[in-house]
CSV table of C-alpha atoms in Angstrom, one decimal:
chain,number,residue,atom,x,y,z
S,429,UNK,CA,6.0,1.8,80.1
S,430,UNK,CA,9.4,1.2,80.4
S,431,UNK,CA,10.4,3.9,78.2
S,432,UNK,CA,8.1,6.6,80.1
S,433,UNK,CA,10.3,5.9,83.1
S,434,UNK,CA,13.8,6.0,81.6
S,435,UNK,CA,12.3,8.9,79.4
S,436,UNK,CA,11.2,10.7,82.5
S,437,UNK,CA,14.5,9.8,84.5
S,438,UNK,CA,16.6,11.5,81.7
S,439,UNK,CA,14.7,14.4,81.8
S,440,UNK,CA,13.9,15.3,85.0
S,441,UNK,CA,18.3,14.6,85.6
S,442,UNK,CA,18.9,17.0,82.7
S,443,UNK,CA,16.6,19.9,84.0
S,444,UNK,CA,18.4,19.4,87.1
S,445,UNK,CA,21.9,20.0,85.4
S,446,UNK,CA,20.2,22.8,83.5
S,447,UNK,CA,19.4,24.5,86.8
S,448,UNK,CA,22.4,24.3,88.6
S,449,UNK,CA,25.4,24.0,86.1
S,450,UNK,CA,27.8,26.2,86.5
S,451,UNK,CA,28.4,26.8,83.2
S,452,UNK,CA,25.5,28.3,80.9
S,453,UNK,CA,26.6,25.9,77.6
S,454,UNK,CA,26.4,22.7,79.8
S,455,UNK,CA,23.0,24.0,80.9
S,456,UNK,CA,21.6,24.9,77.5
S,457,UNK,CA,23.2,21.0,76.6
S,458,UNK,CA,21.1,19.7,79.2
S,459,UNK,CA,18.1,21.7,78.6
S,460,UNK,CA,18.3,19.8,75.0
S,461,UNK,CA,18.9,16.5,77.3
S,462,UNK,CA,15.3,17.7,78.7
S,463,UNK,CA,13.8,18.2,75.3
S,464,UNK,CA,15.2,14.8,73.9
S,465,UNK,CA,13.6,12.9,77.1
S,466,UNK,CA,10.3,14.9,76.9
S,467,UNK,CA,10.0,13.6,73.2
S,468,UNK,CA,10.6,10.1,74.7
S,469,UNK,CA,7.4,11.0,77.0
S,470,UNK,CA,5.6,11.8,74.1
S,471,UNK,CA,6.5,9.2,72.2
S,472,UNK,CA,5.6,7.1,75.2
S,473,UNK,CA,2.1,8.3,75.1
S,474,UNK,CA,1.6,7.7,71.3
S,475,UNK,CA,2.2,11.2,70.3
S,476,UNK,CA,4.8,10.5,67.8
S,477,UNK,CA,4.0,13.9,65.9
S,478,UNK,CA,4.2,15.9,68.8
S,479,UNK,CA,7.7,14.0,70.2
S,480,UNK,CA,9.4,14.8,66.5
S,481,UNK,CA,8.3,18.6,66.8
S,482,UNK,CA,9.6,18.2,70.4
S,483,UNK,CA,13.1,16.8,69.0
S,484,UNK,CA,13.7,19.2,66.2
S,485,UNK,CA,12.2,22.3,68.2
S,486,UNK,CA,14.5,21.6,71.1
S,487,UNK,CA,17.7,20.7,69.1
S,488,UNK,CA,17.0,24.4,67.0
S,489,UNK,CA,16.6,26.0,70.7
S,490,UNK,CA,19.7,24.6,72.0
S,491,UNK,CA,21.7,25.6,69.1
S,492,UNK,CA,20.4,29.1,69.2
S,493,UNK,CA,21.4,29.2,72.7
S,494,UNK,CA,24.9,27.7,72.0
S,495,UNK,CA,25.5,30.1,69.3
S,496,UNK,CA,24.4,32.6,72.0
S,497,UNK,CA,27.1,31.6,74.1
S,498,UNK,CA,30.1,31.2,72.0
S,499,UNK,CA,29.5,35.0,70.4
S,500,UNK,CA,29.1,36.4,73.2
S,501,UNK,CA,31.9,35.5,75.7
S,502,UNK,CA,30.1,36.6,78.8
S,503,UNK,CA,27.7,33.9,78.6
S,504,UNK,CA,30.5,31.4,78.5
S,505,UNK,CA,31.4,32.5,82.2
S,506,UNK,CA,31.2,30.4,85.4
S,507,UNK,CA,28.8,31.6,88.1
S,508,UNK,CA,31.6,33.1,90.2
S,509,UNK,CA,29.5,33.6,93.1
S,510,UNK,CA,31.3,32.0,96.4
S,511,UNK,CA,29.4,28.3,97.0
S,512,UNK,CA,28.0,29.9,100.3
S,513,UNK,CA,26.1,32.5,98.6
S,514,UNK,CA,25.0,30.2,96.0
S,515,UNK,CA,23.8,28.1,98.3
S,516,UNK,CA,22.4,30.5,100.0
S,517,UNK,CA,20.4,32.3,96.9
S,518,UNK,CA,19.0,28.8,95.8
S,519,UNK,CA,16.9,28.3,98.6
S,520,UNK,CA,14.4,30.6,98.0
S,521,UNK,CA,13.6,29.7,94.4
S,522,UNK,CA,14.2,25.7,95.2
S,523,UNK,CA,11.2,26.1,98.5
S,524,UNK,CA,9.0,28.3,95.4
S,525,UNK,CA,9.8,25.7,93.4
S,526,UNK,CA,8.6,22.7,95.4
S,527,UNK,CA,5.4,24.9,96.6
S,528,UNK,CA,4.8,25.1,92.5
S,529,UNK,CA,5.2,21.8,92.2
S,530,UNK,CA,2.8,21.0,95.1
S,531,UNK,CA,0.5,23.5,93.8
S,532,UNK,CA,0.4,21.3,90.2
S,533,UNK,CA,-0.1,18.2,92.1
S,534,UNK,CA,-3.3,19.2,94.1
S,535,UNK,CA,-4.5,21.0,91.3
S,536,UNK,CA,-4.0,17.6,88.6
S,537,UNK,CA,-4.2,15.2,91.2
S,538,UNK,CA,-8.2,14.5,90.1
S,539,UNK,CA,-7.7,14.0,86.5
S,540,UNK,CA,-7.4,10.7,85.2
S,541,UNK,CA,-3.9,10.7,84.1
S,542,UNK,CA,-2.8,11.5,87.2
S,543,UNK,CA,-2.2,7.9,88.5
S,544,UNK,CA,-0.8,5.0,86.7
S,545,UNK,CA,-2.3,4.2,83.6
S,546,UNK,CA,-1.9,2.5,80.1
S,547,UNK,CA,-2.2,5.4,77.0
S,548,UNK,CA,-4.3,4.6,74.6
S,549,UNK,CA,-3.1,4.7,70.8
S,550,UNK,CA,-2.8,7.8,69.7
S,551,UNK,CA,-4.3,9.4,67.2
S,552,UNK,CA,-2.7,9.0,63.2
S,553,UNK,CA,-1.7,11.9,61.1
S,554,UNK,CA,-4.7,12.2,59.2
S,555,UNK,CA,-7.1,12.3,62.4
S,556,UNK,CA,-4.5,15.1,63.9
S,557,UNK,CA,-4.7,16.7,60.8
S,558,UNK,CA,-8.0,16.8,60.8
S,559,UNK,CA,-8.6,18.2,64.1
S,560,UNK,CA,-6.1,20.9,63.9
S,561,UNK,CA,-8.0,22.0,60.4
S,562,UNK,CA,-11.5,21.7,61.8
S,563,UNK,CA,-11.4,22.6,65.4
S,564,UNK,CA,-8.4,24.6,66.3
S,565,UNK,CA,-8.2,26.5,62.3
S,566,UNK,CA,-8.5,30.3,64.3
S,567,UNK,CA,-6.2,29.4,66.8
S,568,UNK,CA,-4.0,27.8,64.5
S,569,UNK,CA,-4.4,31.9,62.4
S,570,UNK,CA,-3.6,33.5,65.7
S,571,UNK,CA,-0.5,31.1,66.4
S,572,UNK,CA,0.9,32.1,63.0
S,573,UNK,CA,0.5,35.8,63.1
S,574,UNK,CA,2.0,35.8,66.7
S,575,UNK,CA,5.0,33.9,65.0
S,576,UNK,CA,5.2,36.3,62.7
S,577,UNK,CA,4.8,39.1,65.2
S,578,UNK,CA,8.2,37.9,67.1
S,579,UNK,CA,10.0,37.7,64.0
S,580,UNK,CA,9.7,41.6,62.8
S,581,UNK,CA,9.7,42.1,66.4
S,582,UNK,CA,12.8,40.9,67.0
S,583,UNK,CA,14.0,41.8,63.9
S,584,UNK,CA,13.2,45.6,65.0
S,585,UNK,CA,14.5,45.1,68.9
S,586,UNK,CA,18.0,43.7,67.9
S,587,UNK,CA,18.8,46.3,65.1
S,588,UNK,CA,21.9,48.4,64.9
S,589,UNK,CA,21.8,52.1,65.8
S,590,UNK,CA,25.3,53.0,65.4
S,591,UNK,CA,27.8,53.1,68.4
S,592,UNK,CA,25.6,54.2,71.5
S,593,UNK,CA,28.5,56.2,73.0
L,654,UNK,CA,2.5,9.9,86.4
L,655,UNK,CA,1.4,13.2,85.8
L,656,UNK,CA,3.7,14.0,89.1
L,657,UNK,CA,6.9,14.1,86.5
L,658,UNK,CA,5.3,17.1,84.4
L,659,UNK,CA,4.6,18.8,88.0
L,660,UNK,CA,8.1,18.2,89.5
L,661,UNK,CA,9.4,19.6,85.8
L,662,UNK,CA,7.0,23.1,86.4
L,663,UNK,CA,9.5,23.1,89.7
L,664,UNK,CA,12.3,23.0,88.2
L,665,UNK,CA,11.9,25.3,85.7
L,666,UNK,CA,10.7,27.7,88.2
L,667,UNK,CA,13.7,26.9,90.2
L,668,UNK,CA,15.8,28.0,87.6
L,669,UNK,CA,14.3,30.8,86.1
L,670,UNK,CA,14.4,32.8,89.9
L,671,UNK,CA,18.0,30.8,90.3
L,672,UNK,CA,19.9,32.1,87.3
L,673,UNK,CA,21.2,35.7,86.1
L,674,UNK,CA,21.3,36.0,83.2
L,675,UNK,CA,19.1,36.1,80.5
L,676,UNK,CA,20.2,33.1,78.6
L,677,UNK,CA,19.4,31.1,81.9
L,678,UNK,CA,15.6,33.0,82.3
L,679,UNK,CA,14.8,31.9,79.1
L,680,UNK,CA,16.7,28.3,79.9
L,681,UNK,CA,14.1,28.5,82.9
L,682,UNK,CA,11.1,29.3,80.7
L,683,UNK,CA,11.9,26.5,78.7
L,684,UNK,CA,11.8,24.5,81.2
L,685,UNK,CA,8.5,25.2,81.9
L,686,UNK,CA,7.3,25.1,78.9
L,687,UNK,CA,8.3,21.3,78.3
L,688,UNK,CA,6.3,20.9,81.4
L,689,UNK,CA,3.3,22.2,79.9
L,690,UNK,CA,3.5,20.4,77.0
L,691,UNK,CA,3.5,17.0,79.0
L,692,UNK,CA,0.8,17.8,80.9
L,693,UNK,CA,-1.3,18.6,77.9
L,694,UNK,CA,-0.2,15.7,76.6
L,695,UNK,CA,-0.7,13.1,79.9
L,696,UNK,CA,-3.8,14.4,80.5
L,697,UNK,CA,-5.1,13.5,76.9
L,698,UNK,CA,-3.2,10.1,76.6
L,699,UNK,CA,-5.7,7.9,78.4
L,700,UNK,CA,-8.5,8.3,76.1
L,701,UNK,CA,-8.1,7.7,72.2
L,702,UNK,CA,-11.0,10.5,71.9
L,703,UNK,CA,-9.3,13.2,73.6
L,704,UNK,CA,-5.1,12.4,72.8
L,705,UNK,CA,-6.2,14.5,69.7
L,706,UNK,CA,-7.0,17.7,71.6
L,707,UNK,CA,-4.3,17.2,74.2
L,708,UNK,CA,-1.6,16.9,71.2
L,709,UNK,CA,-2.8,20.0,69.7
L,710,UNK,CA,-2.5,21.8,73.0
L,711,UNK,CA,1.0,20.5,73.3
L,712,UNK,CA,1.7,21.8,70.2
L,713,UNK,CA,0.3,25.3,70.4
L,714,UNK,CA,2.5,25.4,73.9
L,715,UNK,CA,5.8,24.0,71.8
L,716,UNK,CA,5.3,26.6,69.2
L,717,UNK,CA,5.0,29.2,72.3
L,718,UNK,CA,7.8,28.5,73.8
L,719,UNK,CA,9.8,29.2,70.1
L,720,UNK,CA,8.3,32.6,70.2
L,721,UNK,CA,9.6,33.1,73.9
L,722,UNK,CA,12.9,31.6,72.4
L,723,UNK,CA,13.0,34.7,69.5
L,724,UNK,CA,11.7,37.2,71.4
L,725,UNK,CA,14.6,36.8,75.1
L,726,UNK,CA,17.2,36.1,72.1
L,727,UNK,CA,16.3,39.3,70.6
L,728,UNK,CA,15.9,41.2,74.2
L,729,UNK,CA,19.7,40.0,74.8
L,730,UNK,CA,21.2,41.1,71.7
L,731,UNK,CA,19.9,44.4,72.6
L,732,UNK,CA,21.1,44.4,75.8
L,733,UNK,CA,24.7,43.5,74.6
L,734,UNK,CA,24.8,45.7,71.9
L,735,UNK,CA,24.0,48.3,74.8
L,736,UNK,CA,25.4,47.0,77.7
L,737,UNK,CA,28.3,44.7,76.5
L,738,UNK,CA,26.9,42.5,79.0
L,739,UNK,CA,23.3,40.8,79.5
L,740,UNK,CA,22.6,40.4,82.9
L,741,UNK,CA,19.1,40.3,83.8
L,742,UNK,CA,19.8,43.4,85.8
L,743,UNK,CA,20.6,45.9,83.3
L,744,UNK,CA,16.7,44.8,81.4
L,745,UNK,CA,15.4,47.7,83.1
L,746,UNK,CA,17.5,49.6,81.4
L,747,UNK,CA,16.1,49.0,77.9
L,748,UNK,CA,13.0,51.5,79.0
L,749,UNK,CA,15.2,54.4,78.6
């Protein structure tokens, strides 16, 4: 369980840095710092399938978002506002934050998990395979089309219109 | 254990309400997301029987937060191909 903990270290530090970095390409770094550690949970818990989707679909986020940054020079800024009203505009969101948290605690606090405990083995390709065919195949439909959905949508939303002055 | 996930959800809400721009909503969002995802998965890890279910649930969540990825990216390239800017701000603006 070793690796939980350094797994959960790591990410809970680089959501922290993805929060309050200054700068929005150190925070989309971090936020694949998060991913990478949050595979390492998975992993942790014998969902090796699950941790490699995690890997690859965080490293593809994080390079969108890098891309994101460099063309578009604005994103590359500093948050220029003074430290005092930074300060002062974290607080809200940071006492939110913590009453979300608590709110997640009391509400998981009766499950099983939510104490210490050893993971069983997880499940091997074939079983997962299985499952996601026989018992999820509708949702699985609905997950695709949705896909699909954001891709024309997007595809319609960022199109060019010719020069809007 | 499950307190990590929790203190994640925070976080992310921390920094989606913390940050201006859009890049750094949907940096939130993520955020929250990976949160989700470990819960689904915690909460399923302590039984062989059920890790199946919570891994699938993980993974519709994962897949989610792709299509949250697509759909902010494309939402900012409209803003800036508007604006010249995307600040979270100016997303009311896309209605007109």
């Amino acid at each position: 369980m070793i690796v939980f903990w350094i797994c959960s270290v790591i990410t809970l530090s680089g959501a922290l840095l993805a929060t309050f970095a200054g700068d929005l390409r150190v925070a989309a770094l971090a936020l694949w710092l998060t991913g990478l550690g949050a595979g390492g949970i998975d992993l942790s818990m014998g969902a090796e399938f699950l941790a490699v989707v995690q890997w690859v679909v965080s490293t593809l986020i994080t390079l969108v978002l890098l891309t994101y940054s460099l063309a578009y020079g604005e994103y590359g800024l500093k948050d220029e506002r003074p430290g005092a009203k930074r300060g002062i505009s974290a607080i809200l969101p940071v006492i939110l934050g913590m009453s979300f948290t608590s709110i997640v605690w009391v509400g998981t606090r009766h499950l099983p998990s939510a104490g210490y405990f050893e993971p069983a083995p997880g499940p091997d390709l074939a079983v997962l395979g299985r499952v996601l065919m026989e018992r999820h195949l509708l949702s699985l439909e609905i997950l695709a089309v949705l896909l699909f959905l954001a891709l024309v949508g997007a595809g319609v939303l960022a199109r060019s219109e010719g020069d809007p002055s | 254990m499950i307190l990590v996930p929790a203190i994640l959800a925070g976080i992310g809400l921390v920094c989606s309400l913390y940050r201006r721009t859009l890049i750094g909503l949907l940096i939130g969002l993520q955020l929250l997301v990976l949160s989700a995802t470990l819960m689904f998965v915690m909460s399923g890890a302590q039984d062989r029987a059920t890790s199946a279910n919570g891994q699938v649930a993980g993974l519709w969540v994962v897949l989610f937060g792709l299509v949250l990825t697509v759909a902010g990216c494309a939402v900012s390239v409209r803003l800036f191909f508007l604006k010249r800017r995307a600040s979270l701000d100016d997303v009311r603006s896309l209605r007109h």
